[in-house]
Tab-separated table of C-alpha atoms and ligand atoms in Angstrom:
chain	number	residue	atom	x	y	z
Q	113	UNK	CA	-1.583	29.257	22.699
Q	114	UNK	CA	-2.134	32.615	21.671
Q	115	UNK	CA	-5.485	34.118	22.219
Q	116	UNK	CA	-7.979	33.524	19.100
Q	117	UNK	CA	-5.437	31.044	17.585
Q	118	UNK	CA	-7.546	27.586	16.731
Q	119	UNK	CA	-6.296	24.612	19.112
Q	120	UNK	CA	-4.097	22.637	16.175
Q	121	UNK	CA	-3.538	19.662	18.476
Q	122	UNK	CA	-5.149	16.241	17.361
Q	123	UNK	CA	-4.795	11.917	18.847
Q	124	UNK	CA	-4.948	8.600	17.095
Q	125	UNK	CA	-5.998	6.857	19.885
Q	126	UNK	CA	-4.367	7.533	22.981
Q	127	UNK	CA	-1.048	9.167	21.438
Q	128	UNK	CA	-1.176	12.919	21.319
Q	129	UNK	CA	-0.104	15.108	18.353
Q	130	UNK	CA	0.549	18.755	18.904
Q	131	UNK	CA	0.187	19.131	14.739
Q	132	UNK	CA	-2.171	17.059	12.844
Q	133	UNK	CA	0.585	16.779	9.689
Q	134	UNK	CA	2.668	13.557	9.463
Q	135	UNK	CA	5.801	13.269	6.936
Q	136	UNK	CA	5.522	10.691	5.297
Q	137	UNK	CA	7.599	7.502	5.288
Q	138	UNK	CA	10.288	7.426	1.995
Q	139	UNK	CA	9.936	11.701	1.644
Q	140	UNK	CA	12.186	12.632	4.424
Q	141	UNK	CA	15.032	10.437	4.437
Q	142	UNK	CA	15.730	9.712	7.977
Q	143	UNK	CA	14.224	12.296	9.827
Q	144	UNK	CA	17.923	13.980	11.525
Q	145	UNK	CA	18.867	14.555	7.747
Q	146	UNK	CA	15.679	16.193	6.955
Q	147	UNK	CA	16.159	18.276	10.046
Q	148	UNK	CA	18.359	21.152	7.963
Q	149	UNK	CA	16.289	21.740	5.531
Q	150	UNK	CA	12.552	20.998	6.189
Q	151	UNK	CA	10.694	22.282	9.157
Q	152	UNK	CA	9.821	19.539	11.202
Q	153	UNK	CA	8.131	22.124	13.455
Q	154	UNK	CA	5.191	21.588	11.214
Q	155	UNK	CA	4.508	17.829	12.234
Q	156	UNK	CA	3.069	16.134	14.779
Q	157	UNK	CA	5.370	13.374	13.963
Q	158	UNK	CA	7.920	12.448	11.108
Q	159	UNK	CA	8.438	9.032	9.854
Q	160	UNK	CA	11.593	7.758	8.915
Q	161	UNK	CA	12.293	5.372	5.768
Q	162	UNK	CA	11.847	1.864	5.819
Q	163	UNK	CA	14.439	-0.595	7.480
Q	164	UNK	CA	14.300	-4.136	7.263
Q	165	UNK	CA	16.381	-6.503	9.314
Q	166	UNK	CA	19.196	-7.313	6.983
Q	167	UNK	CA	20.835	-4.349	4.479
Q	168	UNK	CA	18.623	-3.956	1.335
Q	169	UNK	CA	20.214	-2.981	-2.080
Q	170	UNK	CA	17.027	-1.133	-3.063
Q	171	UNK	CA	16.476	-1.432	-6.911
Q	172	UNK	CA	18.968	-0.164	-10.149
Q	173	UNK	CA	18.351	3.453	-11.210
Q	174	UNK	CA	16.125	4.826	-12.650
Q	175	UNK	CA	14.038	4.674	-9.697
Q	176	UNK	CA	12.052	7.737	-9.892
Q	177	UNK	CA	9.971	9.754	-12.121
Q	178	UNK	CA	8.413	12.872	-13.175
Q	179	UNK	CA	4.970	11.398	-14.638
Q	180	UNK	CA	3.478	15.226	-15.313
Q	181	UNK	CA	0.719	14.681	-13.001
Q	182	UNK	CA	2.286	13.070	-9.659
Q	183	UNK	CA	5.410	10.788	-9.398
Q	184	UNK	CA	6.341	6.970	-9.738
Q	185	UNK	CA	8.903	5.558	-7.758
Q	186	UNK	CA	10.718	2.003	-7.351
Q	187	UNK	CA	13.050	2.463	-4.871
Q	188	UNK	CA	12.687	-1.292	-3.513
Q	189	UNK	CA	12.998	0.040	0.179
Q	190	UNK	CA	16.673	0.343	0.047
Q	191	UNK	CA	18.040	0.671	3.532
Q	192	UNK	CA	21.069	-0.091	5.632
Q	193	UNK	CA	19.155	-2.603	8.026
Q	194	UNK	CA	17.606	-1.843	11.593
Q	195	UNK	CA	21.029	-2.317	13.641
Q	196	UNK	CA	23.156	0.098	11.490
Q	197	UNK	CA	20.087	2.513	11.578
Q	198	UNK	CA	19.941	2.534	15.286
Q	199	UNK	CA	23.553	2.931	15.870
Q	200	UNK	CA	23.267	5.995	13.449
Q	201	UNK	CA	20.013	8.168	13.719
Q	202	UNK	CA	19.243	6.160	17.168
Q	203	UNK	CA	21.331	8.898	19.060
Q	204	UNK	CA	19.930	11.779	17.525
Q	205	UNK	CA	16.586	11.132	17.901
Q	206	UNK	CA	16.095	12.877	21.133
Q	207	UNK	CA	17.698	16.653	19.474
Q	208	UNK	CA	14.017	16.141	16.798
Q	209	UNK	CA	11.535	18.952	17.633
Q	210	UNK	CA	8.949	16.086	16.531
Q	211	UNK	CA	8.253	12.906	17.067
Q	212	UNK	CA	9.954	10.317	14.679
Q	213	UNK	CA	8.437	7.067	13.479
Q	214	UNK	CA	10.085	3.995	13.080
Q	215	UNK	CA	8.629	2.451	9.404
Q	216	UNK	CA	8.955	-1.880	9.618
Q	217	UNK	CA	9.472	-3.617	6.948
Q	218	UNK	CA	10.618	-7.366	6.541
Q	219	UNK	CA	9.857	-10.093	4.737
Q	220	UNK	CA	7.653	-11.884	7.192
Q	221	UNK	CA	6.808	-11.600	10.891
Q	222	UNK	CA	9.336	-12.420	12.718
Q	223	UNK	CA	11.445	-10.168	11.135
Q	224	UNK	CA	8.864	-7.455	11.158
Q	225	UNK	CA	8.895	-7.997	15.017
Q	226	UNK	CA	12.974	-7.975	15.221
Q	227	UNK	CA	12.936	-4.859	13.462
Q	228	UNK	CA	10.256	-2.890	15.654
Q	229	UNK	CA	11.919	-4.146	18.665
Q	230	UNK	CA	15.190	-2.488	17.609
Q	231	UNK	CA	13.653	0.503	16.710
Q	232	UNK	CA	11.663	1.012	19.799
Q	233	UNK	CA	14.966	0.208	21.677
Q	234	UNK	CA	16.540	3.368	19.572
Q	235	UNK	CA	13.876	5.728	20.768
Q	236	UNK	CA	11.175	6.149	18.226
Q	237	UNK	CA	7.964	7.545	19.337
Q	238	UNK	CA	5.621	5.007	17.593
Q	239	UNK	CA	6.107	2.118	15.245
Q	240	UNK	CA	4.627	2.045	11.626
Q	241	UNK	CA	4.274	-1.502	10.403
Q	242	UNK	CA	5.041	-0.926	5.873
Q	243	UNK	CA	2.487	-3.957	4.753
Q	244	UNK	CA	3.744	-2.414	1.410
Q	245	UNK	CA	6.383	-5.152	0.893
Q	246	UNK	CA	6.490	-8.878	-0.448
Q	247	UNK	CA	5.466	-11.294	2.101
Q	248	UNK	CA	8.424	-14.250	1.814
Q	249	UNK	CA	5.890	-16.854	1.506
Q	250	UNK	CA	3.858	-16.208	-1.253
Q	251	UNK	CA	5.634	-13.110	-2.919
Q	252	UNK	CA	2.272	-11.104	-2.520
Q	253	UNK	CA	2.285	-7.742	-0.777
Q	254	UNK	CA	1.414	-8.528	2.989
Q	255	UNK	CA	-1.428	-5.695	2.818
Q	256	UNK	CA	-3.175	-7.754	-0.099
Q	257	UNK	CA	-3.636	-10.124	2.498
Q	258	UNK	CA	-6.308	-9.865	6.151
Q	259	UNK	CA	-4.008	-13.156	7.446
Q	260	UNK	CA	-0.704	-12.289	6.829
Q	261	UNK	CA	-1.398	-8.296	7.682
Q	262	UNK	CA	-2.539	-9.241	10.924
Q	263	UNK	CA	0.070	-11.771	11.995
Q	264	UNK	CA	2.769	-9.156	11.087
Q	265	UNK	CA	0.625	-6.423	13.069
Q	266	UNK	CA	0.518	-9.106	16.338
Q	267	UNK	CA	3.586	-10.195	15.740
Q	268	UNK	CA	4.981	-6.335	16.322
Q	269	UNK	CA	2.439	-5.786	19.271
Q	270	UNK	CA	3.927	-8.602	21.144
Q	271	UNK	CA	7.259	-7.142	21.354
Q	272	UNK	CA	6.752	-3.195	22.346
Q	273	UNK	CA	4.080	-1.186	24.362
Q	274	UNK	CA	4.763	1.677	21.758
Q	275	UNK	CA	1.756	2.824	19.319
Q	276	UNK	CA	1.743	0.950	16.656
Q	277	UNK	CA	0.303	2.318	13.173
Q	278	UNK	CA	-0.564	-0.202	10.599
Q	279	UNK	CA	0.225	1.310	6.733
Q	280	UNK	CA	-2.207	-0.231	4.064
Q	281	UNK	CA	-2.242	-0.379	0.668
Q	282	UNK	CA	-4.980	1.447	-1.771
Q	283	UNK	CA	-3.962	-1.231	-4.121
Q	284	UNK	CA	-6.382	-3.679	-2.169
Q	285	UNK	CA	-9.378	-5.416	-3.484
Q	286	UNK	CA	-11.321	-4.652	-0.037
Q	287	UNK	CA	-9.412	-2.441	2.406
Q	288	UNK	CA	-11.735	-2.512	5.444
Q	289	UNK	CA	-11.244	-5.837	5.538
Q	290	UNK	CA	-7.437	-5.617	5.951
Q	291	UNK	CA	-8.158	-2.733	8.567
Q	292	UNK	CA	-10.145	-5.183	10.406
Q	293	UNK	CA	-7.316	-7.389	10.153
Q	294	UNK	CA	-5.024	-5.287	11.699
Q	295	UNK	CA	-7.402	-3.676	14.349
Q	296	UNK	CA	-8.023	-7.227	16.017
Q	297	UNK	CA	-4.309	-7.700	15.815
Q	298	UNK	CA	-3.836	-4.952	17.945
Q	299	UNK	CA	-2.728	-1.464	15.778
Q	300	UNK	CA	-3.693	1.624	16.855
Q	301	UNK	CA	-4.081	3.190	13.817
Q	302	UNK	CA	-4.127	2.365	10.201
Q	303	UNK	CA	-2.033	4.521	7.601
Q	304	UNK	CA	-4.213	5.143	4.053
Q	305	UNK	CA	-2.208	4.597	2.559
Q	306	UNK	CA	0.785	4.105	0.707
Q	307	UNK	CA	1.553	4.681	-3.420
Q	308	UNK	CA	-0.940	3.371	-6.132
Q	309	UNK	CA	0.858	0.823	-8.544
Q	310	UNK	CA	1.805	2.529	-11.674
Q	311	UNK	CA	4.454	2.447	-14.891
Q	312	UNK	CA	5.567	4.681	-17.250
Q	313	UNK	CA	7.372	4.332	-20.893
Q	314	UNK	CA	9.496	6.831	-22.248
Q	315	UNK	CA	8.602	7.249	-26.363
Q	316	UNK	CA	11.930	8.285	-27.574
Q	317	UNK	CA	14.045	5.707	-25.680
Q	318	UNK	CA	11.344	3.002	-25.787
Q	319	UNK	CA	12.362	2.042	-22.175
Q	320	UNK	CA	10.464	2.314	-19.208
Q	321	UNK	CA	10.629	5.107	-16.525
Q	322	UNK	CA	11.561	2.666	-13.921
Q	323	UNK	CA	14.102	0.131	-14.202
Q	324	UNK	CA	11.338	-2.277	-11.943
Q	325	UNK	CA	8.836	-0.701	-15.128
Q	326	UNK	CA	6.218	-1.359	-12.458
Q	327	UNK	CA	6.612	1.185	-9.482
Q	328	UNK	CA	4.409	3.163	-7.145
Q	329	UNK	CA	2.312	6.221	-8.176
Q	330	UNK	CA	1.996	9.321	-5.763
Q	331	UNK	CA	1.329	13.104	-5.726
Q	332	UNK	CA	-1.782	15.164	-6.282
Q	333	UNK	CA	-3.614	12.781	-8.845
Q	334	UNK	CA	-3.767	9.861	-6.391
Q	335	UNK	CA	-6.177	12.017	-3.219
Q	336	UNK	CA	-9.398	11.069	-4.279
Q	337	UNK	CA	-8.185	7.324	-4.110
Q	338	UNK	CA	-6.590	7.525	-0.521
Q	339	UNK	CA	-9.906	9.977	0.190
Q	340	UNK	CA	-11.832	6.989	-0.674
Q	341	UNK	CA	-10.103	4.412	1.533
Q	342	UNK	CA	-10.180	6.787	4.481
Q	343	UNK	CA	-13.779	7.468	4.085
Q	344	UNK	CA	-14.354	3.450	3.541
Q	345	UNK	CA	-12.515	2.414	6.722
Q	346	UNK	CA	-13.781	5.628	8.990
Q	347	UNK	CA	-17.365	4.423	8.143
Q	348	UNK	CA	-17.045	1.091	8.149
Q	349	UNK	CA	-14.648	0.761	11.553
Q	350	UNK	CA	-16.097	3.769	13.643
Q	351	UNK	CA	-13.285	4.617	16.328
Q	352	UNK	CA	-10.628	3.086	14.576
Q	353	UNK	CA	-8.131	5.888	14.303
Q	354	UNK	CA	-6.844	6.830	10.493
Q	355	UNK	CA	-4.092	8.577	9.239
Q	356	UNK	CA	-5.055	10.425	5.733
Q	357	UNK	CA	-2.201	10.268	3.262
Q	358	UNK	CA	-1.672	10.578	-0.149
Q	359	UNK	CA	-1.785	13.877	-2.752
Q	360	UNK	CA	-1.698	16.258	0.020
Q	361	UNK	CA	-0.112	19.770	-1.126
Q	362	UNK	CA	-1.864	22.151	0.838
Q	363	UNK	CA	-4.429	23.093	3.406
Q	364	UNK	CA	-7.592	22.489	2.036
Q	365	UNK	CA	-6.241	19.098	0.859
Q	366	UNK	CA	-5.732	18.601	4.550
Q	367	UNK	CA	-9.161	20.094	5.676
Q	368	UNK	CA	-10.567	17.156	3.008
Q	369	UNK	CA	-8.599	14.428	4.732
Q	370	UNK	CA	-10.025	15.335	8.112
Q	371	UNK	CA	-13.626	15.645	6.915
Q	372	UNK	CA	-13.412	12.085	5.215
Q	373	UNK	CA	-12.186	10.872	9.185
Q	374	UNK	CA	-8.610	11.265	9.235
Q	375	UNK	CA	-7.848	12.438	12.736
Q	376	UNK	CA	-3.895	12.759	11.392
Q	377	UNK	CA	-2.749	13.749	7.764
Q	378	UNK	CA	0.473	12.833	6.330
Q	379	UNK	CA	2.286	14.905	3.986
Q	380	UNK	CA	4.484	13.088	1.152
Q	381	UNK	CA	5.905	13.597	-2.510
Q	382	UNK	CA	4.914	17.671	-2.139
Q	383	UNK	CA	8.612	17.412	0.047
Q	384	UNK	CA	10.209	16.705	-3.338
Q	385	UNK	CA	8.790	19.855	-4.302
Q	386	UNK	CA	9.373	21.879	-1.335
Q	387	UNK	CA	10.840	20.328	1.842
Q	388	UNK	CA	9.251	23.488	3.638
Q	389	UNK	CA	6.347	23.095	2.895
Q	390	UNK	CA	4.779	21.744	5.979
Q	391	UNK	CA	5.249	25.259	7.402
Q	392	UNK	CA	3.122	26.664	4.619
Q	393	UNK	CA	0.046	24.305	4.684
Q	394	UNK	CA	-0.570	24.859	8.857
Q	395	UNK	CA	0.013	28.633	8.784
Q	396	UNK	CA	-3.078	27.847	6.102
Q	397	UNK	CA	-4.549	25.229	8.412
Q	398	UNK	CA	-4.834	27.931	10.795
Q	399	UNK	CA	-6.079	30.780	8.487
Q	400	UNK	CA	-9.043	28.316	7.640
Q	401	UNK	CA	-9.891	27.600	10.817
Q	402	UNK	CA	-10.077	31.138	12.165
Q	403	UNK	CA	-11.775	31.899	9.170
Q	404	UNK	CA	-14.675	29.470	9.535
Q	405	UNK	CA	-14.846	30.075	13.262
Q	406	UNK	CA	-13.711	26.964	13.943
Q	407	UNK	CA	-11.611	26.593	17.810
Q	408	UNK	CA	-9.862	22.619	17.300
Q	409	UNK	CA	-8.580	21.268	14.074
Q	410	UNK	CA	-10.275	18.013	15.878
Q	411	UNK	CA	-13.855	19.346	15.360
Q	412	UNK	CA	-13.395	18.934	11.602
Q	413	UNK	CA	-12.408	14.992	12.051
Q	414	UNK	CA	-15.250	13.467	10.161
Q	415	UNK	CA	-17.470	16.051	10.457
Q	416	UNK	CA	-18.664	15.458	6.508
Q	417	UNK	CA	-22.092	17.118	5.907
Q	418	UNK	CA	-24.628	14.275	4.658
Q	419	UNK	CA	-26.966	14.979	1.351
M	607	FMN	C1	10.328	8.322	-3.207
M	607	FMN	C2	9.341	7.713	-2.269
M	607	FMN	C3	9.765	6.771	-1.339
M	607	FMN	C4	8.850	6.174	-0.455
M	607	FMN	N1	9.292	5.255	0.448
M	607	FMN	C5	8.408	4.712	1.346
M	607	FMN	C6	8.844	3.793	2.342
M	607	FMN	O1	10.028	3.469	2.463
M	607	FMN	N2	7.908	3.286	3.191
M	607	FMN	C7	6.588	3.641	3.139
M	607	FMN	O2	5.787	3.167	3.965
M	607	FMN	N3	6.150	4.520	2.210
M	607	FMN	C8	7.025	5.052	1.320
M	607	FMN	N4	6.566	5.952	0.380
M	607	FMN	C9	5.122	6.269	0.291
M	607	FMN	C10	4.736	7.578	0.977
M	607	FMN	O3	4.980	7.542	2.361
M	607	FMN	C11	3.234	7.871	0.737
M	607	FMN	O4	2.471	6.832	1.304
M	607	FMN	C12	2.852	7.982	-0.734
M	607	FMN	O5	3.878	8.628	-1.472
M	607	FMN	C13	1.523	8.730	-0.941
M	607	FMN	O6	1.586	10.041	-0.443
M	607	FMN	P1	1.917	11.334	-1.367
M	607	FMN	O7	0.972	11.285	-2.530
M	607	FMN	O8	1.706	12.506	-0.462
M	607	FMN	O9	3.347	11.182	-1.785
M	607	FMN	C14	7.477	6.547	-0.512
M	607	FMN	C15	7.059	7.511	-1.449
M	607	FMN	C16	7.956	8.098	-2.316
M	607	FMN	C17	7.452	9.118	-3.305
């Protein structure tokens, strides 16, 4: 570290991150093809896209949307199934200058668990566990539901000794409740969170943005919502570790996420509108912190000022 340069290293838990910036699950393809043109540099860790056991179709186009403020999406996790992913991006894992996520999804636990183990077999550094998808039994989102979120969560911690991160859903009637859920069942972390449910109509055409109409809602207009959720579950759950995510576009966004009680802050949509961009916000991260005098990015973690 050079003299007078703030300490930018941060942990959920006992996993170390030399950055605290994640990229986000769905923003960066598969990590190795993001490689080229972002800068994974930036990140403590990159996450790849969802894979489910079996090959998803993902949804008909259109599947994403310019909404003015922020972006809807209904991409219906398409994916080419955990086996064909590990034979593919499996090898080329270890070339990453970051740490890549494996994202879980599945339709219920068991498959949840068949996917992690395959991932974790392929060499990711930590397992996310996507609650964002429909549980099989009762075509609800599993992160709707304390139960089913933590029998997918235990179900995954049974089968690796890997971190395991647990991504929730803002959508949620009560989300420390589902945190609690998923902290008893053994996550490290939780993930706040994913998109915000949202739809769109098009006035000349009459048809919706998204062929699904329904999809999910991200960008800049969603922070204070994930703010809100991190702040909820870092008060409410004291030392349970939180990534920040959602809206995040630059350094002060970040500096937010951390004072709310994200120890980690992941970095999404803004990749659409600049796959570099990571670069950008911790050359800032560090500006601020020299600026205010301030030696680790980890003594701004919840470090709110009351009123
Ligand atoms: C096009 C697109 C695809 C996404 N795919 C996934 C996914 O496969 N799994 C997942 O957990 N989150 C997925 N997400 C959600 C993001 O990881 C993130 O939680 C959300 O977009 C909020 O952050 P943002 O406002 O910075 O984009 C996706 C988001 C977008 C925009």
């Amino acid at each position: 570290m050079k003299r007078g340069m703030a300490d930018l290293g941060t942990s959920l838990g006992a996993y170390r991150l030399s950055s605290p910036l994640i990229a986000a699950c769905g923003t960066v393809g598969s990590v190795v093809d993001f490689a080229a043109v972002g800068r994974l540099d930036s990140y403590g860790a990159a996450v790849a896209k969802s894979v489910s056991g079996e090959p998803w179709p993902g949804r008909p186009a259109p599947r994403l949307a310019a909404t003015g403020a922020g972006m809807l999406n209904g991409i219906g996790i398409q994916n080419p199934g955990v086996d064909a992913w590990a034979a593919e991006v499996g090898p080329r894992l270890a070339g990453m200058p970051t740490d890549v996520w494996g994202s879980a999804v599945g339709k219920d636990a068991a498959e949840f668990a068949r996917v992690a183990e395959t991932l974790a077999r392929a060499g990711v550094a930590a397992i996310e566990v996507n609650l964002s998808c429909p549980n099989l039994e009762s075509g609800r989102m599993f992160a709707l539901d304390a139960a089913a979120s933590g029998e997918v969560v235990a179900a995954v911690r049974a089968v690796t000794n890997l971190p395991v991160g647990a991504k929730l859903t803002p959508n949620s009637e009560d989300i420390t409740t589902i945190a609690d859920a998923v902290a008893q069942a053994g996550a490290d972390w939780v993930v706040l969170g994913n998109t915000v449910w949202g739809a769109g109509f098009d006035i000349e055409t009459r048809k919706p943005l998204l062929s699904g109409v329904v999809g999910g809602y991200s960008g800049k207009p969603i922070k204070p919502i994930s703010l809100r959720c991190v702040w909820e579950v870092t008060q409410n759950i004291p030392g349970m570790p939180v990534v920040g995510l959602g809206g995040v576009t630059s350094a002060e966004d970040v500096v937010e996420y951390l004072l709310a009680g994200a120890a980690a802050v992941g970095v999404g949509s803004a990749h659409f509108a600049n796959p570099r961009i990571g670069a950008r916000i911790l050359r800032d991260l560090s500006r601020y912190l020299r600026r205010q005098q301030i030696g680790a990015v980890s003594d701004l973690i919840g470090a709110v000022e009351p009123w």
